[in-house]
Structures are given as structure tokens and as C-alpha cells.
Short mmCIF file of N, CA and C in Angstrom, two decimals:
data_model
loop_
_atom_site.label_atom_id
_atom_site.label_comp_id
_atom_site.label_asym_id
_atom_site.label_seq_id
_atom_site.Cartn_x
_atom_site.Cartn_y
_atom_site.Cartn_z
N MET A 1 75.83 -1.40 -36.69
CA MET A 1 74.39 -1.62 -36.74
C MET A 1 74.06 -2.51 -37.94
N ARG A 2 73.20 -3.47 -37.69
CA ARG A 2 72.72 -4.34 -38.76
C ARG A 2 71.82 -3.52 -39.67
N LEU A 3 71.96 -3.66 -40.98
CA LEU A 3 71.11 -2.95 -41.94
C LEU A 3 70.12 -3.95 -42.51
N ASN A 4 68.89 -3.91 -42.01
CA ASN A 4 67.85 -4.86 -42.40
C ASN A 4 67.13 -4.37 -43.66
N LEU A 5 67.65 -4.76 -44.81
CA LEU A 5 67.06 -4.36 -46.08
C LEU A 5 66.56 -5.59 -46.81
N PRO A 6 65.62 -5.48 -47.73
CA PRO A 6 64.88 -4.29 -48.12
C PRO A 6 63.78 -3.95 -47.10
N VAL A 7 63.21 -2.77 -47.25
CA VAL A 7 62.11 -2.35 -46.39
C VAL A 7 60.87 -2.13 -47.24
N ASN A 8 59.71 -2.14 -46.58
CA ASN A 8 58.48 -1.74 -47.25
C ASN A 8 57.67 -0.91 -46.27
N SER A 9 56.57 -0.35 -46.72
CA SER A 9 55.78 0.54 -45.87
C SER A 9 54.48 -0.11 -45.40
N ILE A 10 54.39 -1.42 -45.45
CA ILE A 10 53.20 -2.12 -44.98
C ILE A 10 53.29 -2.25 -43.47
N GLU A 11 52.34 -1.64 -42.76
CA GLU A 11 52.36 -1.67 -41.31
C GLU A 11 51.68 -2.93 -40.79
N GLN A 12 52.34 -3.62 -39.90
CA GLN A 12 51.78 -4.79 -39.24
C GLN A 12 51.17 -4.31 -37.93
N THR A 13 49.90 -4.64 -37.70
CA THR A 13 49.23 -4.19 -36.48
C THR A 13 48.96 -5.38 -35.56
N PHE A 14 48.67 -5.05 -34.32
CA PHE A 14 48.32 -6.09 -33.34
C PHE A 14 47.35 -5.48 -32.34
N PRO A 15 46.55 -6.31 -31.66
CA PRO A 15 45.54 -5.80 -30.74
C PRO A 15 46.14 -5.00 -29.58
N ASP A 16 45.41 -4.00 -29.10
CA ASP A 16 45.87 -3.15 -28.00
C ASP A 16 46.24 -3.96 -26.75
N GLN A 17 45.50 -5.03 -26.49
CA GLN A 17 45.75 -5.80 -25.27
C GLN A 17 46.93 -6.76 -25.41
N GLN A 18 47.45 -6.93 -26.60
CA GLN A 18 48.58 -7.84 -26.81
C GLN A 18 49.88 -7.17 -26.40
N ARG A 19 50.72 -7.88 -25.68
CA ARG A 19 52.01 -7.36 -25.22
C ARG A 19 53.13 -8.15 -25.86
N LEU A 20 54.02 -7.43 -26.52
CA LEU A 20 55.19 -8.04 -27.12
C LEU A 20 56.33 -7.83 -26.13
N ILE A 21 56.83 -8.89 -25.55
CA ILE A 21 57.81 -8.78 -24.47
C ILE A 21 59.11 -9.47 -24.86
N SER A 22 60.20 -8.75 -24.62
CA SER A 22 61.53 -9.34 -24.81
C SER A 22 62.44 -8.79 -23.73
N ALA A 23 63.48 -9.54 -23.44
CA ALA A 23 64.51 -9.11 -22.48
C ALA A 23 65.86 -9.39 -23.12
N THR A 24 66.82 -8.53 -22.81
CA THR A 24 68.16 -8.71 -23.35
C THR A 24 69.18 -8.60 -22.22
N ASP A 25 70.39 -9.06 -22.53
CA ASP A 25 71.49 -8.80 -21.62
C ASP A 25 72.08 -7.44 -22.01
N THR A 26 73.14 -7.01 -21.35
CA THR A 26 73.70 -5.69 -21.61
C THR A 26 74.45 -5.61 -22.94
N SER A 27 74.58 -6.73 -23.63
CA SER A 27 75.16 -6.73 -24.97
C SER A 27 74.08 -6.78 -26.04
N SER A 28 72.83 -6.61 -25.62
CA SER A 28 71.66 -6.59 -26.50
C SER A 28 71.30 -7.96 -27.08
N HIS A 29 71.80 -9.04 -26.48
CA HIS A 29 71.40 -10.38 -26.91
C HIS A 29 70.09 -10.75 -26.21
N ILE A 30 69.15 -11.24 -26.97
CA ILE A 30 67.84 -11.59 -26.44
C ILE A 30 67.98 -12.80 -25.52
N THR A 31 67.51 -12.64 -24.29
CA THR A 31 67.55 -13.72 -23.31
C THR A 31 66.17 -14.32 -23.08
N TYR A 32 65.13 -13.59 -23.46
CA TYR A 32 63.75 -14.06 -23.31
C TYR A 32 62.88 -13.29 -24.29
N CYS A 33 61.88 -13.95 -24.83
CA CYS A 33 60.81 -13.28 -25.56
C CYS A 33 59.56 -14.13 -25.43
N ASN A 34 58.42 -13.46 -25.34
CA ASN A 34 57.18 -14.23 -25.25
C ASN A 34 56.76 -14.70 -26.65
N ALA A 35 55.80 -15.61 -26.68
CA ALA A 35 55.35 -16.19 -27.94
C ALA A 35 54.79 -15.13 -28.88
N GLU A 36 54.14 -14.11 -28.33
CA GLU A 36 53.57 -13.04 -29.16
C GLU A 36 54.67 -12.25 -29.87
N PHE A 37 55.76 -11.94 -29.13
CA PHE A 37 56.88 -11.23 -29.74
C PHE A 37 57.46 -12.06 -30.89
N ALA A 38 57.66 -13.34 -30.64
CA ALA A 38 58.21 -14.22 -31.67
C ALA A 38 57.29 -14.27 -32.89
N ALA A 39 56.00 -14.44 -32.65
CA ALA A 39 55.05 -14.52 -33.77
C ALA A 39 55.05 -13.24 -34.60
N MET A 40 55.07 -12.10 -33.94
CA MET A 40 55.05 -10.83 -34.68
C MET A 40 56.37 -10.59 -35.41
N SER A 41 57.47 -11.12 -34.88
CA SER A 41 58.77 -10.90 -35.51
C SER A 41 58.96 -11.75 -36.76
N GLY A 42 58.23 -12.87 -36.83
CA GLY A 42 58.42 -13.79 -37.94
C GLY A 42 59.52 -14.80 -37.70
N PHE A 43 60.17 -14.72 -36.54
CA PHE A 43 61.21 -15.67 -36.16
C PHE A 43 60.66 -16.56 -35.06
N SER A 44 61.23 -17.74 -34.90
CA SER A 44 60.84 -18.59 -33.78
C SER A 44 61.54 -18.10 -32.51
N GLN A 45 61.02 -18.50 -31.35
CA GLN A 45 61.68 -18.15 -30.10
C GLN A 45 63.11 -18.69 -30.10
N ALA A 46 63.32 -19.88 -30.62
CA ALA A 46 64.66 -20.47 -30.66
C ALA A 46 65.61 -19.64 -31.52
N GLU A 47 65.10 -19.07 -32.62
CA GLU A 47 65.95 -18.22 -33.48
C GLU A 47 66.27 -16.90 -32.79
N LEU A 48 65.34 -16.39 -32.00
CA LEU A 48 65.54 -15.09 -31.35
C LEU A 48 66.46 -15.16 -30.14
N ILE A 49 66.29 -16.18 -29.29
CA ILE A 49 67.10 -16.28 -28.07
C ILE A 49 68.57 -16.41 -28.46
N GLY A 50 69.38 -15.51 -27.93
CA GLY A 50 70.81 -15.49 -28.24
C GLY A 50 71.18 -14.56 -29.37
N SER A 51 70.20 -14.15 -30.19
CA SER A 51 70.46 -13.19 -31.26
C SER A 51 70.45 -11.78 -30.70
N THR A 52 71.13 -10.87 -31.36
CA THR A 52 71.06 -9.47 -30.94
C THR A 52 69.69 -8.91 -31.33
N HIS A 53 69.21 -7.99 -30.49
CA HIS A 53 67.87 -7.44 -30.70
C HIS A 53 67.76 -6.68 -32.01
N ASN A 54 68.89 -6.23 -32.56
CA ASN A 54 68.79 -5.49 -33.82
C ASN A 54 68.41 -6.38 -34.99
N LEU A 55 68.21 -7.67 -34.75
CA LEU A 55 67.67 -8.57 -35.76
C LEU A 55 66.33 -8.05 -36.28
N VAL A 56 65.56 -7.38 -35.43
CA VAL A 56 64.25 -6.85 -35.82
C VAL A 56 64.24 -5.32 -35.88
N ARG A 57 65.39 -4.73 -35.87
CA ARG A 57 65.49 -3.26 -35.89
C ARG A 57 65.21 -2.73 -37.29
N HIS A 58 64.36 -1.73 -37.37
CA HIS A 58 64.06 -1.08 -38.66
C HIS A 58 65.19 -0.11 -38.98
N PRO A 59 65.66 -0.08 -40.24
CA PRO A 59 66.78 0.80 -40.58
C PRO A 59 66.50 2.29 -40.39
N ASP A 60 65.23 2.69 -40.27
CA ASP A 60 64.91 4.10 -40.02
C ASP A 60 65.17 4.53 -38.57
N MET A 61 65.37 3.57 -37.67
CA MET A 61 65.57 3.92 -36.25
C MET A 61 66.97 4.50 -36.06
N PRO A 62 67.04 5.73 -35.56
CA PRO A 62 68.36 6.34 -35.33
C PRO A 62 69.12 5.62 -34.22
N ALA A 63 70.39 5.44 -34.41
CA ALA A 63 71.24 4.81 -33.39
C ALA A 63 71.19 5.60 -32.08
N ALA A 64 70.99 6.90 -32.16
CA ALA A 64 70.96 7.75 -30.96
C ALA A 64 69.85 7.34 -29.99
N VAL A 65 68.75 6.82 -30.51
CA VAL A 65 67.65 6.37 -29.64
C VAL A 65 68.13 5.24 -28.75
N PHE A 66 68.83 4.28 -29.33
CA PHE A 66 69.30 3.13 -28.56
C PHE A 66 70.46 3.50 -27.65
N GLU A 67 71.28 4.46 -28.07
CA GLU A 67 72.36 4.94 -27.20
C GLU A 67 71.76 5.58 -25.96
N SER A 68 70.71 6.37 -26.14
CA SER A 68 70.01 6.99 -25.00
C SER A 68 69.39 5.92 -24.11
N MET A 69 68.72 4.94 -24.71
CA MET A 69 68.09 3.88 -23.94
C MET A 69 69.13 3.16 -23.08
N TRP A 70 70.26 2.77 -23.66
CA TRP A 70 71.27 2.04 -22.90
C TRP A 70 71.93 2.91 -21.84
N ARG A 71 72.07 4.20 -22.09
CA ARG A 71 72.60 5.11 -21.07
C ARG A 71 71.69 5.11 -19.84
N TYR A 72 70.38 5.18 -20.06
CA TYR A 72 69.42 5.13 -18.95
C TYR A 72 69.50 3.79 -18.22
N LEU A 73 69.46 2.70 -18.99
CA LEU A 73 69.44 1.38 -18.38
C LEU A 73 70.70 1.09 -17.59
N LYS A 74 71.86 1.46 -18.12
CA LYS A 74 73.12 1.20 -17.43
C LYS A 74 73.27 2.06 -16.18
N ALA A 75 72.47 3.13 -16.09
CA ALA A 75 72.44 3.96 -14.89
C ALA A 75 71.40 3.45 -13.89
N GLY A 76 70.74 2.33 -14.23
CA GLY A 76 69.73 1.75 -13.34
C GLY A 76 68.38 2.43 -13.42
N ARG A 77 68.14 3.18 -14.50
CA ARG A 77 66.88 3.90 -14.67
C ARG A 77 66.04 3.22 -15.74
N SER A 78 64.72 3.41 -15.68
CA SER A 78 63.82 2.91 -16.72
C SER A 78 63.83 3.86 -17.90
N TRP A 79 63.44 3.34 -19.06
CA TRP A 79 63.40 4.13 -20.29
C TRP A 79 62.12 3.80 -21.04
N MET A 80 61.51 4.82 -21.64
CA MET A 80 60.32 4.60 -22.45
C MET A 80 60.44 5.41 -23.73
N GLY A 81 60.07 4.79 -24.85
CA GLY A 81 60.11 5.49 -26.13
C GLY A 81 59.39 4.69 -27.19
N VAL A 82 59.22 5.30 -28.35
CA VAL A 82 58.60 4.63 -29.48
C VAL A 82 59.71 3.98 -30.31
N VAL A 83 59.51 2.72 -30.64
CA VAL A 83 60.49 1.97 -31.40
C VAL A 83 59.83 1.44 -32.67
N LYS A 84 60.55 1.53 -33.75
CA LYS A 84 60.09 1.03 -35.04
C LYS A 84 60.88 -0.24 -35.34
N ASN A 85 60.19 -1.36 -35.34
CA ASN A 85 60.83 -2.64 -35.64
C ASN A 85 60.44 -3.11 -37.03
N GLN A 86 61.17 -4.08 -37.51
CA GLN A 86 60.90 -4.64 -38.82
C GLN A 86 60.93 -6.16 -38.72
N PRO A 87 59.75 -6.79 -38.75
CA PRO A 87 59.71 -8.25 -38.71
C PRO A 87 60.42 -8.87 -39.91
N GLN A 88 60.60 -10.17 -39.85
CA GLN A 88 61.32 -10.91 -40.89
C GLN A 88 60.72 -10.69 -42.28
N GLU A 89 59.40 -10.54 -42.37
CA GLU A 89 58.75 -10.33 -43.66
C GLU A 89 58.87 -8.89 -44.14
N ARG A 90 59.57 -8.05 -43.38
CA ARG A 90 59.91 -6.66 -43.73
C ARG A 90 58.75 -5.68 -43.63
N GLN A 91 57.68 -6.03 -42.88
CA GLN A 91 56.64 -5.05 -42.64
C GLN A 91 57.15 -4.05 -41.59
N LEU A 92 56.38 -3.03 -41.37
CA LEU A 92 56.69 -2.00 -40.39
C LEU A 92 55.91 -2.31 -39.12
N LEU A 93 56.57 -2.32 -37.98
CA LEU A 93 55.92 -2.61 -36.71
C LEU A 93 56.31 -1.51 -35.72
N LEU A 94 55.34 -0.66 -35.37
CA LEU A 94 55.59 0.42 -34.42
C LEU A 94 55.10 0.01 -33.05
N GLY A 95 55.82 0.40 -32.05
CA GLY A 95 55.39 0.09 -30.69
C GLY A 95 56.07 0.97 -29.68
N GLN A 96 55.40 1.16 -28.57
CA GLN A 96 56.00 1.89 -27.46
C GLN A 96 56.78 0.88 -26.63
N ARG A 97 57.97 1.22 -26.26
CA ARG A 97 58.83 0.30 -25.52
C ARG A 97 59.13 0.86 -24.15
N LEU A 98 58.93 0.03 -23.14
CA LEU A 98 59.26 0.37 -21.77
C LEU A 98 60.32 -0.63 -21.32
N CYS A 99 61.46 -0.13 -20.90
CA CYS A 99 62.58 -0.99 -20.50
C CYS A 99 62.90 -0.71 -19.04
N HIS A 100 63.25 -1.77 -18.33
CA HIS A 100 63.61 -1.66 -16.92
C HIS A 100 65.02 -2.17 -16.71
N ALA A 101 65.68 -1.63 -15.70
CA ALA A 101 67.02 -2.08 -15.32
C ALA A 101 67.04 -2.29 -13.82
N ASP A 102 67.95 -3.14 -13.37
CA ASP A 102 68.12 -3.29 -11.93
C ASP A 102 69.09 -2.21 -11.44
N PRO A 103 69.30 -2.06 -10.15
CA PRO A 103 70.16 -0.98 -9.63
C PRO A 103 71.60 -1.04 -10.13
N ARG A 104 72.05 -2.18 -10.60
CA ARG A 104 73.41 -2.29 -11.14
C ARG A 104 73.47 -2.00 -12.63
N GLY A 105 72.34 -1.56 -13.22
CA GLY A 105 72.33 -1.18 -14.62
C GLY A 105 72.18 -2.34 -15.58
N ARG A 106 71.70 -3.47 -15.10
CA ARG A 106 71.46 -4.60 -15.98
C ARG A 106 70.02 -4.56 -16.45
N ALA A 107 69.82 -4.63 -17.76
CA ALA A 107 68.45 -4.64 -18.29
C ALA A 107 67.76 -5.90 -17.79
N ILE A 108 66.54 -5.72 -17.29
CA ILE A 108 65.82 -6.88 -16.77
C ILE A 108 64.49 -7.10 -17.46
N GLY A 109 64.12 -6.26 -18.39
CA GLY A 109 62.87 -6.51 -19.10
C GLY A 109 62.50 -5.38 -20.02
N GLY A 110 61.66 -5.72 -20.97
CA GLY A 110 61.16 -4.72 -21.90
C GLY A 110 59.81 -5.14 -22.42
N VAL A 111 58.93 -4.20 -22.58
CA VAL A 111 57.59 -4.46 -23.10
C VAL A 111 57.40 -3.53 -24.29
#
């Protein structure tokens, strides 16, 4: 797991109607992200595409959460949970994450 240090407790907020969307392959490499996700992360879309999603992972997030998520996705099931991300400027970004997989267990999207 990447250890994204240092951290701070400044929460970054965004409007309720804004959707931060990213998609990864089964190795957790980002294959798509919308402009809003990129803007909130502090990275450009070009920097994010091909990077592992843990680039924005907050160090407080237990690995067990992601192990559970991938177990669901690889079984072809959807997963929903609260995820704590850390943008490049090291603020705190909380969000609910909904992930979808196709019947073969390939992740096909996340909001």
C-alpha cells in the first residue's frame, strides 16, 4: 500500500450534485476519470490515467475495506461504502463510493 504522507485534517468539500467518477482495471489502475474527479484530486487526468487508484488513498483507510470491495467486484457483484481519499494537496476528501462489475468480475465503473 502506498503511504501518502503527510496528512492534515482540512476537509475538502464539493456540491451534493457533483459526481466524482473513476474506473479502474482489476489491477486498480485508473482507466477513466471525469474532469471533476481530476480537479478534486489535484492531479490532471493525464497524470491519473494509468496510475494506481491508491495515488489518492488516505492512509487512514484500512486495507480490509479495499480487500472486501475487490472480493465483491471479482465475484461480479456491486459494492458500496464510504471511502476517505486524500487529494494531492493532502486535504481530507470523504465520499460514498459505488462500484460496479460485469458478470466476469471486471470492474466497470465507480462513482
